[in-house]
PDB file of C-alpha atoms in Angstrom:
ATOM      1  CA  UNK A1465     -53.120 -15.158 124.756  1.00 36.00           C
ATOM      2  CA  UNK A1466     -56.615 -13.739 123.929  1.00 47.00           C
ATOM      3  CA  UNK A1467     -57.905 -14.383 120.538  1.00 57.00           C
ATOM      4  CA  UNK A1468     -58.950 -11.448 118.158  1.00 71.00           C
ATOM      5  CA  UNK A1469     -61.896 -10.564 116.701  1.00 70.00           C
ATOM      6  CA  UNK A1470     -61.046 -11.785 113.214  1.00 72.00           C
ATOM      7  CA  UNK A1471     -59.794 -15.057 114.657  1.00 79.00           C
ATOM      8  CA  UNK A1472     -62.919 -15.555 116.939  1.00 79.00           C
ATOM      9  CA  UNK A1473     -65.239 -14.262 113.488  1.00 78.00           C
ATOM     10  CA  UNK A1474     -63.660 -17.317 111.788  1.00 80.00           C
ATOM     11  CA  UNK A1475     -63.644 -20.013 114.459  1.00 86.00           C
ATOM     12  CA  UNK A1476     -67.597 -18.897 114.904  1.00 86.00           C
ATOM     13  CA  UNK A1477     -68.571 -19.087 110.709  1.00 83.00           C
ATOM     14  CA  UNK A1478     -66.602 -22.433 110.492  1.00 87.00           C
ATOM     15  CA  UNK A1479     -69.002 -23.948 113.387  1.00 89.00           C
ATOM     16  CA  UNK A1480     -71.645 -22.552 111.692  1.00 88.00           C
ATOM     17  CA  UNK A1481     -71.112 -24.112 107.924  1.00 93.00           C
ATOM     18  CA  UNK A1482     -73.516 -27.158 107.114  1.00 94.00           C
ATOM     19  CA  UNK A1483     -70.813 -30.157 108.083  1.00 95.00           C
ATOM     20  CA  UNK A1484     -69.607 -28.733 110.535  1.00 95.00           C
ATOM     21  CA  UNK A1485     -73.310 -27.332 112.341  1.00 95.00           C
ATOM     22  CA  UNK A1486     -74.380 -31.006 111.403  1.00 96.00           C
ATOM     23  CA  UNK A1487     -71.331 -33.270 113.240  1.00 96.00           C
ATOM     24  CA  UNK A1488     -72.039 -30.248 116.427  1.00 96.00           C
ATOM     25  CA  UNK A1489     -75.454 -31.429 116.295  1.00 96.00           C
ATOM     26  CA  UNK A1490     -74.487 -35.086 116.266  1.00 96.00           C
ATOM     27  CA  UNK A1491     -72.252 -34.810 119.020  1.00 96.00           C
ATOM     28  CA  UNK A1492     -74.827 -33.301 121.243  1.00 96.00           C
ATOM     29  CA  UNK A1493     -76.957 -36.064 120.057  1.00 96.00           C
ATOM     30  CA  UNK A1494     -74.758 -38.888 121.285  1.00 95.00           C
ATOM     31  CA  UNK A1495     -74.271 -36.634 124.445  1.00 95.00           C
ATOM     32  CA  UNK A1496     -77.751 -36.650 125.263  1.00 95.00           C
ATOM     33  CA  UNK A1497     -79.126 -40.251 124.159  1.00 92.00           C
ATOM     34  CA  UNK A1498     -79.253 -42.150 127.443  1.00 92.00           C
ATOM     35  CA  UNK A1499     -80.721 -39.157 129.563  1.00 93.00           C
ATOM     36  CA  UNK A1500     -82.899 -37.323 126.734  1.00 93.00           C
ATOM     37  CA  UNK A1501     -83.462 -39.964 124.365  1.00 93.00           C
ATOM     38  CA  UNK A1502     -86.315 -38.049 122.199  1.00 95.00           C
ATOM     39  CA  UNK A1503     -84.354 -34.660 121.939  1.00 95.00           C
ATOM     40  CA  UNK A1504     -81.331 -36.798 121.132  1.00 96.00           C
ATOM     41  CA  UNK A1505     -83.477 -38.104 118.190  1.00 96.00           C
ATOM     42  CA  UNK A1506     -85.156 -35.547 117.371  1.00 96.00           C
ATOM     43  CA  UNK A1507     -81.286 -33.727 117.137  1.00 96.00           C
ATOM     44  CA  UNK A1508     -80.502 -36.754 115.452  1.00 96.00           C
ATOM     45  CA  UNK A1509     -83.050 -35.952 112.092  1.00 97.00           C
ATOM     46  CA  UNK A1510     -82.377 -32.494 112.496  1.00 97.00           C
ATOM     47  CA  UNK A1511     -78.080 -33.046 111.793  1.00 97.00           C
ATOM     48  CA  UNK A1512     -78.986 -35.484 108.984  1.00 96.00           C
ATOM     49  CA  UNK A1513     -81.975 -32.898 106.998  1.00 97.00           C
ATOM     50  CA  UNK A1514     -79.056 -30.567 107.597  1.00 96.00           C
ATOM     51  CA  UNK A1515     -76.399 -32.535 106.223  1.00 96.00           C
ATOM     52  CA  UNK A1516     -78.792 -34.102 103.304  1.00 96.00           C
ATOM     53  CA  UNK A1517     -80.450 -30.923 101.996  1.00 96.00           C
ATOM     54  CA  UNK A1518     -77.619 -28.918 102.447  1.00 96.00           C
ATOM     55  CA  UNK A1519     -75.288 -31.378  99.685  1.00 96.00           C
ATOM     56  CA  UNK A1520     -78.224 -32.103  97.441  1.00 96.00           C
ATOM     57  CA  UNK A1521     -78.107 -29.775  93.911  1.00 95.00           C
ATOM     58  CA  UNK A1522     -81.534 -28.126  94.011  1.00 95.00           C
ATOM     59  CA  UNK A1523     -81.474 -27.094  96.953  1.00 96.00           C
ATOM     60  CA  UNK A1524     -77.830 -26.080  96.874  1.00 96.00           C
ATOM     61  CA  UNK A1525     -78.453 -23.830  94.318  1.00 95.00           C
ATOM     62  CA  UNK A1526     -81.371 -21.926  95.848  1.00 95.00           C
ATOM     63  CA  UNK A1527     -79.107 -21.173  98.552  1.00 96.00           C
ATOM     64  CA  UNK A1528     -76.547 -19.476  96.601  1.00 96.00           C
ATOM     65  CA  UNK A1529     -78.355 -18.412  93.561  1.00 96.00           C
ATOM     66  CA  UNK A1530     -79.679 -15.480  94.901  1.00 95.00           C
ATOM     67  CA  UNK A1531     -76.259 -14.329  95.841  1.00 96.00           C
ATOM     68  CA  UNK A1532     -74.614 -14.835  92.295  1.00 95.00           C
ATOM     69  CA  UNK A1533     -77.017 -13.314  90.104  1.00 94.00           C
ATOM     70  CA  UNK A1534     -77.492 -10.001  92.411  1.00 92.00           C
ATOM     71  CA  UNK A1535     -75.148  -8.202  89.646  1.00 96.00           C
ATOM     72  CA  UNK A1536     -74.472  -8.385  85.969  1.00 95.00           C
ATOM     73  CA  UNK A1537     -71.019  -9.444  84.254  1.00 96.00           C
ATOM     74  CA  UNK A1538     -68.805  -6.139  84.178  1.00 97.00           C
ATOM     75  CA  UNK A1539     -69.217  -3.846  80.832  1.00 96.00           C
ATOM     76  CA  UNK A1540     -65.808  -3.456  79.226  1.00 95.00           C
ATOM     77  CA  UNK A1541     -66.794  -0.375  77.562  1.00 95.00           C
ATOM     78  CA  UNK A1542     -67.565   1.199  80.731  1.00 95.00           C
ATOM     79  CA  UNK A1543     -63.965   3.349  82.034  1.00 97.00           C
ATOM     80  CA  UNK A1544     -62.368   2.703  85.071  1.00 97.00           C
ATOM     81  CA  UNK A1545     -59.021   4.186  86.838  1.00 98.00           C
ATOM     82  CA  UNK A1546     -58.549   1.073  89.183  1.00 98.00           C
ATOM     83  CA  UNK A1547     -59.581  -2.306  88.843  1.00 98.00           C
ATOM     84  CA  UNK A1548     -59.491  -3.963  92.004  1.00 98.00           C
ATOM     85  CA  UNK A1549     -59.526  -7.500  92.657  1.00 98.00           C
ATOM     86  CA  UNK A1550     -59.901  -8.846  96.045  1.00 96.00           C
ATOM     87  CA  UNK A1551     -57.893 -11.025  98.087  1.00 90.00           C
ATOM     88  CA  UNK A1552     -58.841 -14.762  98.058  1.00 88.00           C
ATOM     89  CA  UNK A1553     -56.887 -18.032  98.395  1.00 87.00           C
ATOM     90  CA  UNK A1554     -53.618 -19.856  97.156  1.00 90.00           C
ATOM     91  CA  UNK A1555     -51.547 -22.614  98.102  1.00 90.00           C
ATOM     92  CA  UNK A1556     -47.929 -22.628  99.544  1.00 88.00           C
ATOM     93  CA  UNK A1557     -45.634 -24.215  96.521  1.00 90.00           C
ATOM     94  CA  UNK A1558     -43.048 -21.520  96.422  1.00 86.00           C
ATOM     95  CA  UNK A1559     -41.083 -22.848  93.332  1.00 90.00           C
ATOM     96  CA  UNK A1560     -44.008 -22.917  91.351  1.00 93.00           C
ATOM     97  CA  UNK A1561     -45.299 -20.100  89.074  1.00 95.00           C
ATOM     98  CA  UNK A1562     -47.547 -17.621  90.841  1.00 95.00           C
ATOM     99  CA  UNK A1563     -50.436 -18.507  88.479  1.00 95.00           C
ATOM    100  CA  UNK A1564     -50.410 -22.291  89.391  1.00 95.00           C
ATOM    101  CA  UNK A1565     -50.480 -21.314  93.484  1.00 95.00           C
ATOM    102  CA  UNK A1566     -53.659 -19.438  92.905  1.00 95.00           C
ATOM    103  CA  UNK A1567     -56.575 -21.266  94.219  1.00 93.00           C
ATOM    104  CA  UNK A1568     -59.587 -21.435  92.145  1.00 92.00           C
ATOM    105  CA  UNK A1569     -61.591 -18.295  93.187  1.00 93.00           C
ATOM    106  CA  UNK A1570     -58.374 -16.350  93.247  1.00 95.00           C
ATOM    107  CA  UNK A1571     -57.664 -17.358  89.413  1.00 96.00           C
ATOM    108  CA  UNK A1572     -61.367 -16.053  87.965  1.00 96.00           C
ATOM    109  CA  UNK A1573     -61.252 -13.297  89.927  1.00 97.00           C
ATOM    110  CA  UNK A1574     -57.699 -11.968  88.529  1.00 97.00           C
ATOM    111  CA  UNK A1575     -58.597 -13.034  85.045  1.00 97.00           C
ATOM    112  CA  UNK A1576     -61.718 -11.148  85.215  1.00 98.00           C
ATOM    113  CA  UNK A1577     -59.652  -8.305  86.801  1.00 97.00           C
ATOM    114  CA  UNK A1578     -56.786  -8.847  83.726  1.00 98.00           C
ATOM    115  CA  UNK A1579     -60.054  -8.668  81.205  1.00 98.00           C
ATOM    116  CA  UNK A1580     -61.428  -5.085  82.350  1.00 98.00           C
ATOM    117  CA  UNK A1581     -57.702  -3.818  82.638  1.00 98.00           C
ATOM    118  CA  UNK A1582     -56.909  -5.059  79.261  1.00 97.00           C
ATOM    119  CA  UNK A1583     -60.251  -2.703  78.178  1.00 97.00           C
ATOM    120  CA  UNK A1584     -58.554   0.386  80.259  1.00 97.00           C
ATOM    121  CA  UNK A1585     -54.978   1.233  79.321  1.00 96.00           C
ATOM    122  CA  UNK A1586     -54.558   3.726  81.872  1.00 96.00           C
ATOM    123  CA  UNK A1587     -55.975   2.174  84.816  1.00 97.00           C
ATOM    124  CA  UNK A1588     -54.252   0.188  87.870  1.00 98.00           C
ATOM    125  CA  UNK A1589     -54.593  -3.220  89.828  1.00 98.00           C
ATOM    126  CA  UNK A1590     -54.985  -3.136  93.081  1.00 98.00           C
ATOM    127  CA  UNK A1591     -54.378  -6.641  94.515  1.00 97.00           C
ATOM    128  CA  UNK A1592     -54.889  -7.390  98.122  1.00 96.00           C
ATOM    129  CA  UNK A1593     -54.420 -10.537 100.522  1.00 91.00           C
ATOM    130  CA  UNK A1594     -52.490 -11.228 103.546  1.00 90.00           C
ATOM    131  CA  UNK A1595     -50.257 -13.904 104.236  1.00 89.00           C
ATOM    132  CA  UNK A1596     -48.596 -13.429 100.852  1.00 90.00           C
ATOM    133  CA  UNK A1597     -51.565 -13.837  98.960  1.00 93.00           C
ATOM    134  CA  UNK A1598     -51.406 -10.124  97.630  1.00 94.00           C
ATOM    135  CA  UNK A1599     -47.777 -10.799  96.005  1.00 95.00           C
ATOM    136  CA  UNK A1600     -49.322 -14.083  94.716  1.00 96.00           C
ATOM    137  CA  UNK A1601     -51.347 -12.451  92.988  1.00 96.00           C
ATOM    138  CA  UNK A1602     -48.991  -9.647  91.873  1.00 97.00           C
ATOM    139  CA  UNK A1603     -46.534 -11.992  90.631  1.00 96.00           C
ATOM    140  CA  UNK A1604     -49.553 -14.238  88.870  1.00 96.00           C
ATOM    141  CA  UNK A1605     -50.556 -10.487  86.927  1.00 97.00           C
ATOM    142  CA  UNK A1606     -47.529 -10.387  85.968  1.00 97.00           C
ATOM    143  CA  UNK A1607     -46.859 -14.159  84.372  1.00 97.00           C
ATOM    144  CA  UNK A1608     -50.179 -12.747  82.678  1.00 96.00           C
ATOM    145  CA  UNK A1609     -48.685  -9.890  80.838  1.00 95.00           C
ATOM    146  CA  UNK A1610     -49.702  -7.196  83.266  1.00 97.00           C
ATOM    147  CA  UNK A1611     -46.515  -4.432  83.469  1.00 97.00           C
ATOM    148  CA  UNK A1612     -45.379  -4.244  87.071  1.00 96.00           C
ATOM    149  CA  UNK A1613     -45.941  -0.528  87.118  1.00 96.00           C
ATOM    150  CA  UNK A1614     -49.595  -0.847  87.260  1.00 97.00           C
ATOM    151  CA  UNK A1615     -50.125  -3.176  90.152  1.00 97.00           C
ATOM    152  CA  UNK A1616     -50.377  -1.854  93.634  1.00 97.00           C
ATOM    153  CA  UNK A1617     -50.145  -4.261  96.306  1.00 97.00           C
ATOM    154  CA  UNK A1618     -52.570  -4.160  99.803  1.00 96.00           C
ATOM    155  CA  UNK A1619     -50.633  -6.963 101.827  1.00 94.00           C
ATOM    156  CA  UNK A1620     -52.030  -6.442 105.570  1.00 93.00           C
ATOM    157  CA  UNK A1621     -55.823  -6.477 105.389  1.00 92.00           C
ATOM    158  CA  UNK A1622     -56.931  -9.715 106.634  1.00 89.00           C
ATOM    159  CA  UNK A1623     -60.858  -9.538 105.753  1.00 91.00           C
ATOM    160  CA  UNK A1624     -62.942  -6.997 103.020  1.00 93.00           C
ATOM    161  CA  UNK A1625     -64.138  -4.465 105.147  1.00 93.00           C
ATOM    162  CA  UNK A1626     -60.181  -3.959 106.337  1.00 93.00           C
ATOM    163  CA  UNK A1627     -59.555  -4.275 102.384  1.00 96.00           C
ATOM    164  CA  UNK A1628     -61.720  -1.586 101.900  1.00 96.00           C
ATOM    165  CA  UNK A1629     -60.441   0.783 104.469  1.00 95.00           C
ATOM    166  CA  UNK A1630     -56.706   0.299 103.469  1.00 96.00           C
ATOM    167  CA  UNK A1631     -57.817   1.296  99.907  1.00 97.00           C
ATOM    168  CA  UNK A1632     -60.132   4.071 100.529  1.00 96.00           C
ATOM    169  CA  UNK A1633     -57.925   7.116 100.751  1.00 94.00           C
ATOM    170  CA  UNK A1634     -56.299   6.017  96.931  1.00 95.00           C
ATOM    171  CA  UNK A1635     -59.729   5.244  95.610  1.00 96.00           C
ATOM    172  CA  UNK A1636     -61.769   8.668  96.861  1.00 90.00           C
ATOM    173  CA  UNK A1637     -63.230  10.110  93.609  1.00 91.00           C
ATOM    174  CA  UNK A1638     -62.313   7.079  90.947  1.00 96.00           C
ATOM    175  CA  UNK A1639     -63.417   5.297  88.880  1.00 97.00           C
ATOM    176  CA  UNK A1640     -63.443   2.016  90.381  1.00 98.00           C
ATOM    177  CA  UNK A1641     -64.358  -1.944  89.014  1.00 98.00           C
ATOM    178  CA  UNK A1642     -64.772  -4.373  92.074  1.00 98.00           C
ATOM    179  CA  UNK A1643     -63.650  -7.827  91.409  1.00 98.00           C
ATOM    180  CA  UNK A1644     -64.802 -10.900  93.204  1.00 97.00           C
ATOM    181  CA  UNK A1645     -66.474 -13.903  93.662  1.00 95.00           C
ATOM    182  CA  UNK A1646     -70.448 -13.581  92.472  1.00 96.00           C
ATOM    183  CA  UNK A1647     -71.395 -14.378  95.564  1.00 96.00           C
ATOM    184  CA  UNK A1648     -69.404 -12.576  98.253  1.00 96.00           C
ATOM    185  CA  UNK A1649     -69.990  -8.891  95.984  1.00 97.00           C
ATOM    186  CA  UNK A1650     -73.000  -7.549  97.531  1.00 96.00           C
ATOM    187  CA  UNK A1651     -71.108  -7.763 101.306  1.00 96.00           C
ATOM    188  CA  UNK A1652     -67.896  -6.382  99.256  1.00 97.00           C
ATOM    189  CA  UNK A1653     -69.723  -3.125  98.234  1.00 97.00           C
ATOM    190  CA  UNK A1654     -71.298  -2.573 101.336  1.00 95.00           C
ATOM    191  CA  UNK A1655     -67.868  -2.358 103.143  1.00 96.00           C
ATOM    192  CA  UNK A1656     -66.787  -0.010  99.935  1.00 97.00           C
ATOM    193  CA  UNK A1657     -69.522   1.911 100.575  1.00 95.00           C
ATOM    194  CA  UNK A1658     -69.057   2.648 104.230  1.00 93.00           C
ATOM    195  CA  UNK A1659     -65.546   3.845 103.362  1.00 94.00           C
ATOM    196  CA  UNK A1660     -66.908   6.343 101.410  1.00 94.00           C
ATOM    197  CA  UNK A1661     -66.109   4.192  97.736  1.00 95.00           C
ATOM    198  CA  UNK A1662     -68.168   4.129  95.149  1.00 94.00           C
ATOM    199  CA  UNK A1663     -67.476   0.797  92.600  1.00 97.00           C
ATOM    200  CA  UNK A1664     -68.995  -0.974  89.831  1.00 97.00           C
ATOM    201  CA  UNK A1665     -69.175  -4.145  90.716  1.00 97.00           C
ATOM    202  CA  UNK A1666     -67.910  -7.173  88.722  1.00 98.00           C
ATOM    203  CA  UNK A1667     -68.754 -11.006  89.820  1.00 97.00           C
ATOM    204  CA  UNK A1668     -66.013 -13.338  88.862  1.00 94.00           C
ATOM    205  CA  UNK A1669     -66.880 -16.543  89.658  1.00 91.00           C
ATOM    206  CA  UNK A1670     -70.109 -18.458  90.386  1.00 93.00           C
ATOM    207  CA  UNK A1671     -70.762 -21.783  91.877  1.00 93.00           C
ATOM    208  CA  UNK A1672     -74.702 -21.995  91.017  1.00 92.00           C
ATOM    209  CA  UNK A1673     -75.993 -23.491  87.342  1.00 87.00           C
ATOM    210  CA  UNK A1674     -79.264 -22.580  85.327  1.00 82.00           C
ATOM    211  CA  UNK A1675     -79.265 -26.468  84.969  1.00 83.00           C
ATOM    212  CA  UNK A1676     -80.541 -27.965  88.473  1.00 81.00           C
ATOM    213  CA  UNK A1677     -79.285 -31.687  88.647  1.00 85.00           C
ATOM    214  CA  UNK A1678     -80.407 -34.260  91.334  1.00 89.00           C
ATOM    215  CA  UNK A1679     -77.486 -35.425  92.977  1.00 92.00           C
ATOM    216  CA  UNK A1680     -76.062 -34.940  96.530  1.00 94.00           C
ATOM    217  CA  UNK A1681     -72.458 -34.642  96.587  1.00 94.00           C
ATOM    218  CA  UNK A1682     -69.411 -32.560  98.262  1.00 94.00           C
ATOM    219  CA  UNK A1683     -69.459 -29.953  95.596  1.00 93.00           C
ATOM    220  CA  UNK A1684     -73.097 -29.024  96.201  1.00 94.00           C
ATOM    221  CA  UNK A1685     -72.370 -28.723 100.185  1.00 96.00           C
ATOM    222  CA  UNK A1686     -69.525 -26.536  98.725  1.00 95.00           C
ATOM    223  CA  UNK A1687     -72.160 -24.036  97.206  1.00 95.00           C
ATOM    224  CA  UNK A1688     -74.428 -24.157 100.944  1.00 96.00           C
ATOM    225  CA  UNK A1689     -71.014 -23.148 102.686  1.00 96.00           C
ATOM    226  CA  UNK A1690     -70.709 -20.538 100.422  1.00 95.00           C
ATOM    227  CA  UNK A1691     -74.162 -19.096 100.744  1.00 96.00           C
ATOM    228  CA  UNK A1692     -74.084 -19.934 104.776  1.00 95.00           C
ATOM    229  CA  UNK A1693     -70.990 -17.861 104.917  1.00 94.00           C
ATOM    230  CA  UNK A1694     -72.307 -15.015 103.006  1.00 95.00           C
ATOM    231  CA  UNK A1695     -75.658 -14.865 104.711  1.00 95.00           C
ATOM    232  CA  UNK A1696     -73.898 -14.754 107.847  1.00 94.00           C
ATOM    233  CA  UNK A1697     -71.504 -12.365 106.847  1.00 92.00           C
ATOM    234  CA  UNK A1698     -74.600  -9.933 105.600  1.00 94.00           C
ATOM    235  CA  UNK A1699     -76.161 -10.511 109.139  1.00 92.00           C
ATOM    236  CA  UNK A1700     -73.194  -9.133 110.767  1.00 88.00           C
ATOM    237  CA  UNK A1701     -72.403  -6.419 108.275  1.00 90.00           C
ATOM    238  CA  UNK A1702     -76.134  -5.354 109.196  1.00 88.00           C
ATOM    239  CA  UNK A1703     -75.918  -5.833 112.970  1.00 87.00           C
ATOM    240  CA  UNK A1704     -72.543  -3.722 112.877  1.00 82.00           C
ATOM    241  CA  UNK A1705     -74.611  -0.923 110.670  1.00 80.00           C
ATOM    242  CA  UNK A1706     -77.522  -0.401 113.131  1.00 75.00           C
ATOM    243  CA  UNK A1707     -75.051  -0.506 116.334  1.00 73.00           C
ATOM    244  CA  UNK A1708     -72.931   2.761 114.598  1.00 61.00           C
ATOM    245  CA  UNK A1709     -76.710   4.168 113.938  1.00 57.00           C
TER     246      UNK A1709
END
């Protein structure tokens, strides 16, 4: 069975995040140490700078700061027709409420969706996700006080710029608030964009800090993945852009 593109796009950014790139680098290391023993070492610093810099808090947060603080936190008194709050992640407990399955993106970036839908009477939710994430997040709006008549539901698109696409024809000419992790917005609008949408955007959730602390730890190789995974995702949103040119 051949693999698709969006399943080959994943396999190649999860080699390519800092623990992973580091334990590849190892490996090839070990591979190499009894017939290239000074590229074996020299791999061997390489894996470990890697793996170091990448979990340690300054540097963590240079990576990803630039990402989060691209746009400014949505103005409520600026009106919308559709807020729309992009897929994200959730876990599988079906018998407990929607809101408690949401994973930890997902939750900001609904409440942040809930706050500039609260400030709009008359405009919609558009919630998207597949494998059930979109109804996740239907049913969480809902738990929150949002009336089911409002929410429209994008179950299929597996990535943003398939998000986008599935959206486009319903958001030509509106009004539109795009929710989402600080971080992953500035590749979110550039999909929107080449659909022809134009949105506001509005950053939900940011891993950085104005305080830089000297520790190495899991959570600050959390905020490298993030910014490896959007700088790679920009590369290939660019790549794509001057192949169609």
């Amino acid at each position: 069975m051949s693999l698709s593109l969006f399943t080959v796009k994943k396999i190649i950014g999860m080699a390519l995040m800092p623990i992973p790139l580091s334990l590849i680098v190892m490996l090839l290391a070990l591979l190499l140490i009894s017939t290239r023993p000074k590229i074996a070492k020299g791999l061997l610093v390489i894996a470990i700078a890697c793996l170091g810099l990448t979990s340690f808090d300054p540097v963590a947060n240079r990576l990803i700061a630039p990402l989060e603080n691209t746009y400014p936190i949505f103005d409520t008194q600026q009106p919308v027709d559709v807020v729309v709050v992009l897929g994200s992640a959730h876990q599988h407990y079906p018998n407990d409420p929607a809101v408690m399955q949401l994973g930890r993106s997902a939750i900001y970036r609904l409440e942040e969706g809930l706050r500039i839908l609260k400030a709009n009477p008359d405009a919609q939710l558009f919630v998207s996700g597949f494998d059930g994430h979109a109804k996740i997040m239907h049913d969480a709006a809902i738990e929150l006080g949002t009336k089911p008549s409002r929410i429209v539901m994008f179950p299929k698109p597996k990535d943003t710029e398939a998000e986008a696409n599935a959206m486009a024809s319903q958001l030509t000419g509106k009004r539109v608030a795009l929710v989402s992790e600080a971080s992953h917005l500035r590749r979110a609008l550039g999909f929107f964009q080449q659909a022809g949408i134009t949105a506001t955007p509005a950053p939900a959730f940011r891993l950085s800090d104005t305080r830089t602390e000297w520790r190495i730890g899991a959570s600050e190789n959390y905020k490298s993945q993030r910014a490896f995974y959007e700088y790679l995702g920009l590369a290939w949103q660019w790549l794509k852009a001057k192949n169609v040119e």
